[in-house]
CSV table of C-alpha atoms and ligand atoms in Angstrom, one decimal:
chain,number,residue,atom,x,y,z
A,98,UNK,CA,35.7,12.7,-4.5
A,99,UNK,CA,33.9,9.4,-3.7
A,100,UNK,CA,30.2,9.6,-3.3
A,101,UNK,CA,27.4,7.1,-2.8
A,102,UNK,CA,24.3,7.0,-4.9
A,103,UNK,CA,21.1,5.0,-5.2
A,104,UNK,CA,21.1,2.3,-6.3
A,105,UNK,CA,24.2,1.9,-4.2
A,106,UNK,CA,25.7,-1.2,-5.9
A,107,UNK,CA,27.1,-1.2,-9.5
A,108,UNK,CA,24.5,-0.6,-12.2
A,109,UNK,CA,24.6,-4.2,-13.4
A,110,UNK,CA,23.7,-5.6,-10.0
A,111,UNK,CA,20.1,-6.5,-9.3
A,112,UNK,CA,19.7,-7.4,-5.7
A,113,UNK,CA,16.2,-7.2,-4.2
A,114,UNK,CA,15.0,-8.2,-0.7
A,115,UNK,CA,18.2,-6.9,0.9
A,116,UNK,CA,18.8,-7.6,4.6
A,117,UNK,CA,21.6,-5.5,6.0
A,118,UNK,CA,23.6,-6.9,8.9
A,119,UNK,CA,26.7,-5.8,10.7
A,120,UNK,CA,29.3,-8.4,11.4
A,121,UNK,CA,32.8,-7.6,12.6
A,122,UNK,CA,32.8,-4.0,11.4
A,123,UNK,CA,31.3,-4.5,8.0
A,124,UNK,CA,27.7,-4.2,6.7
A,125,UNK,CA,26.7,-7.3,4.7
A,126,UNK,CA,23.8,-7.2,2.3
A,127,UNK,CA,22.0,-10.5,1.9
A,128,UNK,CA,19.3,-10.5,-0.7
A,129,UNK,CA,17.7,-12.4,-3.5
A,130,UNK,CA,19.3,-12.1,-6.9
A,131,UNK,CA,17.3,-11.0,-9.9
A,132,UNK,CA,18.5,-11.2,-13.5
A,133,UNK,CA,18.6,-8.2,-15.8
A,134,UNK,CA,15.7,-8.8,-18.1
A,135,UNK,CA,14.7,-11.9,-16.1
A,136,UNK,CA,11.4,-13.5,-16.9
A,137,UNK,CA,10.8,-14.4,-13.3
A,138,UNK,CA,11.9,-13.3,-9.9
A,139,UNK,CA,15.3,-14.3,-8.5
A,140,UNK,CA,16.7,-16.2,-11.4
A,141,UNK,CA,20.3,-15.9,-10.2
A,142,UNK,CA,22.3,-17.5,-7.3
A,143,UNK,CA,22.7,-15.6,-4.0
A,144,UNK,CA,25.7,-13.3,-3.9
A,145,UNK,CA,26.8,-11.0,-1.1
A,146,UNK,CA,28.2,-7.4,-1.0
A,147,UNK,CA,29.7,-5.7,2.0
A,148,UNK,CA,31.0,-2.3,3.1
A,149,UNK,CA,33.0,-1.1,6.1
A,150,UNK,CA,30.7,0.5,8.6
A,151,UNK,CA,32.6,3.7,8.4
A,152,UNK,CA,32.5,3.9,4.6
A,153,UNK,CA,29.2,3.1,3.0
A,154,UNK,CA,30.5,4.4,-0.3
A,155,UNK,CA,32.8,1.4,-0.7
A,156,UNK,CA,30.9,-1.8,-1.4
A,157,UNK,CA,32.9,-5.0,-2.1
A,158,UNK,CA,31.6,-8.0,-4.0
A,159,UNK,CA,31.9,-11.1,-1.8
A,160,UNK,CA,31.0,-13.5,-4.6
A,161,UNK,CA,28.4,-16.3,-4.8
A,162,UNK,CA,27.4,-17.5,-1.3
A,163,UNK,CA,24.8,-20.1,-2.1
A,164,UNK,CA,23.6,-21.7,-5.4
A,165,UNK,CA,20.2,-23.1,-6.1
A,166,UNK,CA,22.1,-26.3,-7.1
A,167,UNK,CA,23.6,-26.4,-3.5
A,168,UNK,CA,20.1,-27.2,-2.2
A,169,UNK,CA,19.7,-31.0,-2.0
A,170,UNK,CA,16.0,-30.9,-3.0
A,171,UNK,CA,15.6,-32.9,-6.2
A,172,UNK,CA,12.5,-31.2,-7.3
A,173,UNK,CA,13.2,-29.2,-10.4
A,174,UNK,CA,10.7,-27.0,-12.0
A,175,UNK,CA,9.8,-23.8,-13.7
A,176,UNK,CA,9.4,-21.8,-10.5
A,177,UNK,CA,12.5,-23.1,-8.7
A,178,UNK,CA,14.1,-19.8,-7.6
A,179,UNK,CA,15.4,-18.8,-4.3
A,180,UNK,CA,13.5,-15.9,-2.8
A,181,UNK,CA,14.4,-13.6,0.1
A,182,UNK,CA,17.0,-15.0,2.5
A,183,UNK,CA,18.3,-13.8,5.8
A,184,UNK,CA,21.4,-14.5,7.9
A,185,UNK,CA,22.1,-14.6,11.6
A,186,UNK,CA,25.2,-15.3,13.7
A,187,UNK,CA,24.5,-18.3,15.9
A,188,UNK,CA,25.7,-18.7,19.5
A,189,UNK,CA,28.5,-20.9,18.2
A,190,UNK,CA,29.9,-18.0,16.2
A,191,UNK,CA,28.8,-19.5,12.9
A,192,UNK,CA,26.6,-17.8,10.3
A,193,UNK,CA,23.3,-19.3,9.3
A,194,UNK,CA,21.6,-18.6,6.0
A,195,UNK,CA,17.8,-19.1,5.9
A,196,UNK,CA,16.4,-19.3,2.4
A,197,UNK,CA,13.2,-20.2,0.7
A,198,UNK,CA,12.6,-21.7,-2.7
A,199,UNK,CA,9.6,-20.1,-4.5
A,200,UNK,CA,7.3,-23.0,-4.8
A,201,UNK,CA,8.3,-25.3,-2.0
A,202,UNK,CA,6.9,-23.5,1.0
A,203,UNK,CA,9.7,-24.8,3.3
A,204,UNK,CA,12.8,-23.1,4.7
A,205,UNK,CA,16.3,-24.3,4.0
A,206,UNK,CA,19.2,-23.6,6.3
A,207,UNK,CA,22.9,-23.4,5.3
A,208,UNK,CA,25.9,-22.7,7.5
A,209,UNK,CA,29.3,-21.1,7.2
A,210,UNK,CA,32.2,-20.0,9.4
A,211,UNK,CA,32.3,-16.6,7.8
A,212,UNK,CA,29.5,-14.2,6.9
A,213,UNK,CA,30.5,-14.1,3.2
A,214,UNK,CA,30.2,-17.8,2.4
A,215,UNK,CA,30.2,-20.2,0.8
A,216,UNK,CA,27.6,-21.8,2.9
A,217,UNK,CA,27.0,-25.5,3.3
A,218,UNK,CA,23.6,-27.2,3.6
A,219,UNK,CA,22.4,-27.9,7.2
A,220,UNK,CA,18.8,-28.9,6.9
A,221,UNK,CA,15.1,-27.8,6.7
A,222,UNK,CA,13.3,-25.9,9.4
A,223,UNK,CA,11.2,-28.4,11.3
A,224,UNK,CA,8.7,-29.0,14.0
A,225,UNK,CA,9.8,-30.6,17.3
A,226,UNK,CA,8.5,-33.9,16.0
A,227,UNK,CA,10.9,-33.7,13.1
A,228,UNK,CA,8.3,-32.9,10.4
A,229,UNK,CA,9.4,-30.2,8.0
A,230,UNK,CA,7.6,-26.9,8.6
A,231,UNK,CA,5.4,-26.1,5.6
A,232,UNK,CA,5.8,-29.5,4.0
A,233,UNK,CA,2.1,-30.5,4.1
A,234,UNK,CA,0.9,-27.6,2.0
A,235,UNK,CA,-2.8,-28.2,2.4
A,236,UNK,CA,-2.8,-28.2,6.2
A,237,UNK,CA,0.5,-26.7,7.1
A,238,UNK,CA,1.4,-23.0,7.4
A,239,UNK,CA,2.8,-21.7,4.2
A,240,UNK,CA,6.4,-20.6,4.7
A,241,UNK,CA,7.7,-17.4,2.9
A,242,UNK,CA,10.5,-14.9,3.3
A,243,UNK,CA,12.3,-16.1,6.4
A,244,UNK,CA,13.8,-13.5,8.7
A,245,UNK,CA,16.1,-14.4,11.5
A,246,UNK,CA,17.0,-12.5,14.7
A,247,UNK,CA,19.3,-13.0,17.6
A,248,UNK,CA,18.3,-11.3,20.8
A,249,UNK,CA,20.7,-9.9,23.4
A,250,UNK,CA,20.1,-12.9,25.6
A,251,UNK,CA,21.2,-15.3,22.8
A,252,UNK,CA,17.8,-16.6,21.9
A,253,UNK,CA,17.3,-16.9,18.2
A,254,UNK,CA,14.0,-16.3,16.5
A,255,UNK,CA,12.6,-17.2,13.0
A,256,UNK,CA,9.9,-15.0,11.3
A,257,UNK,CA,8.1,-16.2,8.2
A,258,UNK,CA,4.8,-16.0,6.5
A,259,UNK,CA,2.7,-14.7,3.7
A,260,UNK,CA,-0.4,-12.6,3.7
A,261,UNK,CA,-2.2,-13.2,0.4
A,262,UNK,CA,-5.9,-13.7,0.8
A,263,UNK,CA,-6.3,-16.5,-1.7
A,264,UNK,CA,-4.0,-18.7,-3.7
A,265,UNK,CA,-0.4,-17.9,-3.9
A,266,UNK,CA,0.1,-15.9,-7.1
A,267,UNK,CA,3.6,-17.3,-7.4
A,268,UNK,CA,2.6,-20.9,-7.6
A,269,UNK,CA,-0.9,-20.6,-9.1
A,270,UNK,CA,-1.5,-24.3,-8.7
A,271,UNK,CA,-2.1,-24.5,-5.0
A,272,UNK,CA,-4.0,-22.7,-2.4
A,273,UNK,CA,-1.5,-22.4,0.5
A,274,UNK,CA,-2.6,-22.0,4.0
A,275,UNK,CA,-1.5,-18.5,4.7
A,276,UNK,CA,-1.6,-17.1,8.3
A,277,UNK,CA,0.3,-13.8,7.9
A,278,UNK,CA,3.5,-13.3,9.8
A,279,UNK,CA,4.5,-16.1,12.3
A,280,UNK,CA,7.4,-16.2,14.7
A,281,UNK,CA,9.0,-18.8,16.8
A,282,UNK,CA,12.1,-19.3,18.9
A,283,UNK,CA,14.7,-21.7,17.4
A,284,UNK,CA,16.4,-24.5,19.3
A,285,UNK,CA,20.2,-24.6,19.5
A,286,UNK,CA,20.3,-26.8,16.4
A,287,UNK,CA,19.1,-23.7,14.4
A,288,UNK,CA,16.5,-25.9,12.7
A,289,UNK,CA,13.8,-26.8,15.2
A,290,UNK,CA,11.1,-24.3,16.1
A,291,UNK,CA,9.7,-24.1,19.6
A,292,UNK,CA,5.9,-24.3,19.7
A,293,UNK,CA,3.5,-22.6,19.7
A,294,UNK,CA,4.2,-20.4,16.7
A,295,UNK,CA,3.2,-16.8,17.5
A,296,UNK,CA,1.1,-14.6,15.3
A,297,UNK,CA,3.2,-11.4,14.7
A,298,UNK,CA,1.4,-9.1,12.3
A,299,UNK,CA,-2.2,-8.8,11.0
A,300,UNK,CA,-3.4,-9.6,7.5
A,301,UNK,CA,-6.5,-8.3,5.9
A,302,UNK,CA,-8.4,-11.1,7.4
A,303,UNK,CA,-7.9,-10.1,10.9
A,304,UNK,CA,-6.8,-6.4,10.9
A,305,UNK,CA,-10.1,-4.7,11.7
A,306,UNK,CA,-9.7,-2.4,14.7
A,307,UNK,CA,-6.0,-3.2,15.2
A,308,UNK,CA,-4.4,-0.2,13.6
A,309,UNK,CA,-2.9,-2.2,10.7
A,310,UNK,CA,-5.8,-1.4,8.4
A,311,UNK,CA,-4.6,-0.2,5.0
A,312,UNK,CA,-1.1,-1.4,5.7
A,313,UNK,CA,-1.6,-5.0,6.6
A,314,UNK,CA,1.2,-7.6,6.4
A,315,UNK,CA,1.8,-9.2,3.0
A,316,UNK,CA,5.4,-10.5,3.0
A,317,UNK,CA,9.1,-9.7,3.9
A,318,UNK,CA,9.3,-10.5,7.6
A,319,UNK,CA,12.3,-8.9,9.3
A,320,UNK,CA,13.1,-8.2,13.0
A,321,UNK,CA,15.3,-5.6,14.6
A,322,UNK,CA,15.8,-4.4,18.2
A,323,UNK,CA,16.7,-0.8,18.9
A,324,UNK,CA,16.9,0.7,22.4
A,325,UNK,CA,15.2,-2.3,24.0
A,326,UNK,CA,12.2,-2.2,21.6
A,327,UNK,CA,11.4,-4.8,18.9
A,328,UNK,CA,10.6,-3.7,15.4
A,329,UNK,CA,8.9,-6.0,13.0
A,330,UNK,CA,9.5,-4.8,9.5
A,331,UNK,CA,7.5,-6.0,6.6
A,332,UNK,CA,6.1,-5.3,3.1
A,333,UNK,CA,2.4,-4.3,3.3
A,334,UNK,CA,-0.5,-5.3,1.1
A,335,UNK,CA,0.3,-2.1,-0.9
A,336,UNK,CA,3.5,-3.8,-2.1
A,337,UNK,CA,5.5,-0.6,-2.7
A,338,UNK,CA,6.1,0.2,1.0
A,339,UNK,CA,8.0,-1.2,3.9
A,340,UNK,CA,6.1,-0.8,7.2
A,341,UNK,CA,6.9,-1.6,10.8
A,342,UNK,CA,5.2,-2.6,14.0
A,343,UNK,CA,6.6,-2.2,17.5
A,344,UNK,CA,6.6,-4.5,20.4
A,345,UNK,CA,8.1,-5.1,23.8
A,346,UNK,CA,9.1,-8.7,23.2
A,347,UNK,CA,10.3,-10.7,20.2
A,348,UNK,CA,7.1,-12.6,19.8
A,349,UNK,CA,4.7,-9.7,20.3
A,350,UNK,CA,2.3,-8.3,20.7
A,351,UNK,CA,3.2,-5.8,17.9
A,352,UNK,CA,1.4,-2.5,17.3
A,353,UNK,CA,1.4,-0.9,13.9
A,354,UNK,CA,4.0,1.9,13.7
A,355,UNK,CA,3.9,3.4,10.2
A,356,UNK,CA,5.5,3.4,6.8
A,357,UNK,CA,9.3,3.4,6.6
A,358,UNK,CA,9.7,4.0,2.9
A,359,UNK,CA,7.5,3.8,-0.2
A,360,UNK,CA,9.4,3.4,-3.5
A,361,UNK,CA,7.1,6.0,-5.0
A,362,UNK,CA,7.0,8.3,-2.0
A,363,UNK,CA,3.3,7.5,-1.6
A,364,UNK,CA,2.3,9.0,1.7
A,365,UNK,CA,4.7,11.9,1.3
A,366,UNK,CA,3.6,13.1,-2.1
A,367,UNK,CA,0.1,13.6,-3.6
A,368,UNK,CA,0.9,11.3,-6.5
A,369,UNK,CA,3.5,8.5,-6.8
A,370,UNK,CA,6.8,9.9,-7.9
A,371,UNK,CA,8.3,6.7,-9.2
A,372,UNK,CA,7.2,3.4,-10.8
A,373,UNK,CA,5.8,1.1,-8.2
A,374,UNK,CA,6.1,-2.7,-7.6
A,375,UNK,CA,7.0,-4.7,-4.6
A,376,UNK,CA,9.7,-3.8,-2.1
A,377,UNK,CA,11.4,-5.6,0.7
A,378,UNK,CA,14.2,-4.8,3.1
A,379,UNK,CA,15.0,-3.7,6.7
A,380,UNK,CA,16.6,-1.2,9.0
A,381,UNK,CA,20.1,-1.2,10.3
A,382,UNK,CA,21.7,1.1,12.8
A,383,UNK,CA,25.2,1.9,11.4
A,384,UNK,CA,27.3,4.1,13.7
A,385,UNK,CA,24.7,6.4,15.3
A,386,UNK,CA,22.4,6.6,12.2
A,387,UNK,CA,19.5,4.5,11.1
A,388,UNK,CA,19.2,3.4,7.5
A,389,UNK,CA,16.3,1.7,5.7
A,390,UNK,CA,17.3,-0.7,2.9
A,391,UNK,CA,14.8,-1.4,0.2
A,392,UNK,CA,14.7,-2.1,-3.5
A,393,UNK,CA,13.4,-0.1,-6.5
A,394,UNK,CA,12.0,-1.5,-9.7
A,395,UNK,CA,13.6,-1.2,-13.2
A,396,UNK,CA,13.2,-2.3,-16.8
A,397,UNK,CA,9.4,-1.9,-17.0
A,398,UNK,CA,8.6,-5.2,-15.2
A,399,UNK,CA,9.0,-6.6,-11.7
A,400,UNK,CA,11.9,-9.0,-12.2
A,401,UNK,CA,14.9,-6.6,-12.2
A,402,UNK,CA,15.0,-4.9,-8.9
A,403,UNK,CA,17.9,-3.0,-7.3
A,404,UNK,CA,19.2,-2.3,-3.8
A,405,UNK,CA,18.7,1.2,-2.4
A,406,UNK,CA,19.0,2.7,1.1
A,407,UNK,CA,18.1,5.9,2.9
A,408,UNK,CA,18.9,7.4,6.2
A,409,UNK,CA,15.8,7.3,8.4
A,410,UNK,CA,15.0,9.3,11.5
A,411,UNK,CA,13.8,8.0,14.8
A,412,UNK,CA,11.6,10.1,17.1
A,413,UNK,CA,12.0,10.3,20.8
A,414,UNK,CA,9.3,7.7,21.4
A,415,UNK,CA,11.1,5.2,19.1
A,416,UNK,CA,8.8,5.7,16.1
A,417,UNK,CA,10.3,6.3,12.7
A,418,UNK,CA,9.4,9.0,10.2
A,419,UNK,CA,8.9,7.9,6.6
A,420,UNK,CA,12.1,8.3,4.6
A,421,UNK,CA,12.0,10.0,1.3
A,422,UNK,CA,13.6,8.1,-1.7
A,423,UNK,CA,16.6,10.0,-2.9
A,424,UNK,CA,19.5,9.7,-5.3
A,425,UNK,CA,22.1,10.1,-2.5
A,426,UNK,CA,20.9,7.6,0.2
A,427,UNK,CA,24.2,6.4,1.8
A,428,UNK,CA,26.1,9.5,0.9
A,429,UNK,CA,25.6,11.3,4.2
A,430,UNK,CA,24.3,14.4,2.5
A,431,UNK,CA,23.6,16.0,-0.9
A,432,UNK,CA,25.7,15.3,-4.0
A,433,UNK,CA,28.0,18.0,-5.2
A,434,UNK,CA,26.6,19.8,-8.3
A,435,UNK,CA,29.8,19.3,-10.1
A,436,UNK,CA,30.8,16.9,-12.9
A,437,UNK,CA,28.7,14.2,-14.5
A,438,UNK,CA,26.0,12.0,-12.9
A,439,UNK,CA,24.3,9.0,-14.6
A,440,UNK,CA,20.6,9.4,-15.2
A,441,UNK,CA,20.2,6.0,-13.6
A,442,UNK,CA,20.4,7.6,-10.1
A,443,UNK,CA,17.2,9.5,-10.7
A,444,UNK,CA,15.0,8.8,-7.7
A,445,UNK,CA,11.8,10.1,-9.3
A,446,UNK,CA,10.6,8.9,-12.7
A,447,UNK,CA,7.2,9.2,-14.2
A,448,UNK,CA,5.4,9.8,-17.5
A,449,UNK,CA,2.8,12.4,-18.5
A,450,UNK,CA,0.3,9.8,-17.5
A,451,UNK,CA,1.9,9.2,-14.1
A,452,UNK,CA,3.3,5.8,-13.0
A,453,UNK,CA,2.3,2.1,-13.1
A,454,UNK,CA,2.7,-0.8,-10.7
A,455,UNK,CA,5.1,-3.2,-12.3
A,456,UNK,CA,4.1,-6.7,-12.7
A,457,UNK,CA,5.2,-8.9,-15.6
A,458,UNK,CA,6.3,-7.2,-18.8
A,459,UNK,CA,4.1,-4.2,-19.6
A,460,UNK,CA,3.8,-2.3,-22.9
A,461,UNK,CA,6.1,0.7,-22.7
A,462,UNK,CA,3.6,3.3,-24.2
A,463,UNK,CA,4.6,6.7,-22.8
A,464,UNK,CA,6.4,5.3,-19.9
A,465,UNK,CA,10.1,5.9,-19.3
A,466,UNK,CA,12.1,3.1,-17.6
A,467,UNK,CA,15.6,2.3,-16.3
A,468,UNK,CA,17.4,-0.3,-18.5
A,469,UNK,CA,20.9,-1.2,-19.6
A,470,UNK,CA,22.6,-2.0,-22.8
A,471,UNK,CA,24.7,-5.0,-21.6
A,472,UNK,CA,23.4,-8.4,-20.8
A,473,UNK,CA,23.0,-9.7,-17.2
A,474,UNK,CA,25.9,-8.7,-14.9
A,475,UNK,CA,27.7,-7.0,-17.8
A,476,UNK,CA,29.1,-3.5,-17.8
A,477,UNK,CA,29.0,-0.8,-15.2
A,478,UNK,CA,27.8,2.6,-16.2
A,479,UNK,CA,25.6,1.4,-19.1
A,480,UNK,CA,22.3,1.8,-17.4
A,481,UNK,CA,20.1,4.7,-18.6
A,482,UNK,CA,16.6,5.9,-18.8
A,483,UNK,CA,14.9,4.7,-22.0
A,484,UNK,CA,11.6,5.9,-23.7
A,485,UNK,CA,12.0,9.4,-22.3
A,486,UNK,CA,9.3,11.0,-24.4
A,487,UNK,CA,7.0,14.0,-24.2
A,488,UNK,CA,6.0,14.8,-20.6
A,489,UNK,CA,8.4,12.3,-19.1
A,490,UNK,CA,10.0,13.6,-15.9
A,491,UNK,CA,13.0,12.4,-13.8
A,492,UNK,CA,14.2,14.0,-10.6
A,493,UNK,CA,17.4,13.8,-8.6
A,494,UNK,CA,17.5,14.6,-4.8
A,495,UNK,CA,19.6,16.3,-3.7
A,496,UNK,CA,22.3,18.4,-5.2
A,497,UNK,CA,24.3,21.0,-3.4
A,498,UNK,CA,24.6,24.0,-5.7
A,499,UNK,CA,27.4,26.5,-5.5
A,500,UNK,CA,27.9,29.0,-8.2
A,501,UNK,CA,26.4,26.8,-10.9
A,502,UNK,CA,25.4,28.5,-14.2
A,503,UNK,CA,25.3,25.7,-16.8
A,504,UNK,CA,23.4,22.4,-17.1
A,505,UNK,CA,23.9,19.6,-19.7
A,506,UNK,CA,22.2,16.4,-20.6
A,507,UNK,CA,23.6,13.5,-22.6
A,508,UNK,CA,21.0,11.8,-24.7
A,509,UNK,CA,20.5,9.8,-27.9
A,510,UNK,CA,17.4,8.8,-29.9
A,511,UNK,CA,15.1,10.8,-32.2
A,512,UNK,CA,13.7,13.3,-29.7
A,513,UNK,CA,13.4,16.9,-30.7
A,514,UNK,CA,12.2,19.6,-28.4
A,515,UNK,CA,13.3,21.1,-25.0
A,516,UNK,CA,14.5,19.6,-21.8
A,517,UNK,CA,13.0,21.8,-19.1
A,518,UNK,CA,14.9,22.0,-15.8
A,519,UNK,CA,13.2,22.8,-12.5
A,520,UNK,CA,14.3,22.9,-9.0
A,521,UNK,CA,11.0,21.6,-7.7
A,522,UNK,CA,8.1,19.9,-9.4
A,523,UNK,CA,5.8,22.9,-8.9
A,524,UNK,CA,8.6,25.5,-9.1
A,525,UNK,CA,9.9,27.8,-11.8
A,526,UNK,CA,11.9,26.7,-14.8
A,527,UNK,CA,15.6,27.3,-14.1
A,528,UNK,CA,16.9,26.0,-17.5
A,529,UNK,CA,15.6,25.0,-20.9
A,530,UNK,CA,17.9,22.8,-23.0
A,531,UNK,CA,17.3,22.6,-26.8
A,532,UNK,CA,17.4,19.0,-27.9
A,533,UNK,CA,17.9,17.6,-31.3
A,534,UNK,CA,19.0,14.0,-30.6
A,535,UNK,CA,20.8,11.6,-33.0
A,536,UNK,CA,21.4,7.9,-32.8
A,537,UNK,CA,24.8,8.5,-31.1
A,538,UNK,CA,24.9,10.0,-27.6
A,539,UNK,CA,25.4,13.8,-27.6
A,540,UNK,CA,25.6,16.4,-24.9
A,541,UNK,CA,23.3,19.5,-25.0
A,542,UNK,CA,23.9,22.4,-22.7
A,543,UNK,CA,22.0,25.5,-21.5
A,544,UNK,CA,22.2,28.2,-18.9
A,545,UNK,CA,21.1,27.3,-15.4
A,546,UNK,CA,19.6,30.0,-13.2
A,547,UNK,CA,19.7,28.5,-9.8
A,548,UNK,CA,20.7,29.9,-6.4
A,549,UNK,CA,23.2,28.2,-4.1
A,550,UNK,CA,21.9,25.6,-1.7
A,551,UNK,CA,20.6,22.1,-1.4
A,552,UNK,CA,17.8,21.3,-3.9
A,553,UNK,CA,16.3,18.6,-6.1
A,554,UNK,CA,16.7,18.9,-9.8
A,555,UNK,CA,14.0,17.8,-12.3
A,556,UNK,CA,14.1,17.3,-16.0
A,557,UNK,CA,11.0,17.3,-18.1
A,558,UNK,CA,11.0,16.6,-21.8
A,559,UNK,CA,8.6,18.5,-24.1
A,560,UNK,CA,8.8,17.6,-27.7
A,561,UNK,CA,8.5,14.8,-30.2
A,562,UNK,CA,10.2,11.5,-30.4
A,563,UNK,CA,12.0,9.5,-27.7
A,564,UNK,CA,15.2,9.9,-25.9
A,565,UNK,CA,17.6,7.6,-24.2
A,566,UNK,CA,18.7,9.7,-21.3
A,567,UNK,CA,22.3,8.8,-20.1
A,568,UNK,CA,23.6,11.5,-17.8
A,569,UNK,CA,23.4,15.1,-16.6
A,570,UNK,CA,26.4,17.3,-16.0
A,571,UNK,CA,27.2,20.6,-14.4
B,628,FUB,O1,12.0,-11.6,-4.5
B,628,FUB,C1,11.0,-12.6,-4.6
B,628,FUB,C2,9.8,-12.1,-3.7
B,628,FUB,O2,9.4,-10.8,-4.1
B,628,FUB,C3,10.2,-12.0,-2.3
B,628,FUB,O3,10.2,-13.2,-1.6
B,628,FUB,C4,9.1,-11.1,-1.8
B,628,FUB,O4,9.4,-10.5,-0.6
B,628,FUB,C5,9.1,-10.1,-2.9
B,628,FUB,O5,10.1,-9.1,-2.7
């Protein structure tokens, strides 16, 4: 029985900033490429994954589509990494990749006959007078996270921008001229913007009285059109959430719509249910369902992020309800409570002290975290939850229970105590597994008193020492 989980790519793959697009019956995911245990964002070359639109459980690796060394810019440096890209099919049937190098503040364009690469360099996005957009950092508009969109009438638009209030935390050495999200139609050459640039979404500087307050634009511009309405999707100043604004034309005006997803379910839950950090993604309609793609954080810092997705529901007026983060995103329903599941698909994870917002490396303290034993892009199935100590909780949503009466966990470490099992965070204990862990992984089993139906399952460790938590099984 094939099922889909979150994260939906193999456990060794760290793709943040994913932009899903459907081309010729397949969903392609274009994102940045983090490194497991990376010391900075996006240390790897762009790769692409795709799946048939009618089977979102079967993702195929398309290989490297663009390398940092393919960019002709000679400038090398500590912060030369490629951040969030996007791809659009041009009116000539070719595919255009828009990318952005961390410190440059300009947007590169590469082109290919197929969506899955490899792409060839085309040029830099420019003004009608030929000057490169974002080149003059002191006076020009700082470019960031390009999003590209082809409207039904064949016009193609570029969205870009950053919403930090002061200097760019990524570059430190300059104070870029940030204007929030900007948009412009592109000329047929796919490089030249038509002026004037439109202001798309409000930042903290200009949000008062607009409805964006508290969820102002920060980064991650992305445009979609559903049922004749335009949806500008972005990552807000809160970092952990994707929000949207709706409009009647591609260059606005856009009105704040709401939160699409928060990686800690902030807004749905009284306290964050997962470690926070930035997220970035978009919505895609696949068949007759809508899905929001985003990334979660792993490894106790912000440089190893992984692609996740959830079904999201549209109301009659075109607004979206906030999606809950789950373990079964693209599965089309709950996971069967049968067999073994890796602990890495937990959608909730927190410590007795709650969660933290991941930045650079943080001391682990009492905080559990997702990690892997292999090196970067090595192994599949070697991701687990480390540092699972007293009070640590992980949750899986959702399982479909049918006649279940046993529950097991596979752990290693020096933890001794009980693994309590609950069917909701505030609910009764439905199992208590005695744990006496050793350095090698071992399975511990207990009775499960749970009625049939679709429910979450939570595991809370009470005891001494630390566990490496590999899997649960029914
Ligand atoms: O992945 C690098 C940067 O982190 C992206 O450009 C931002 O959107 C944030 O996700």
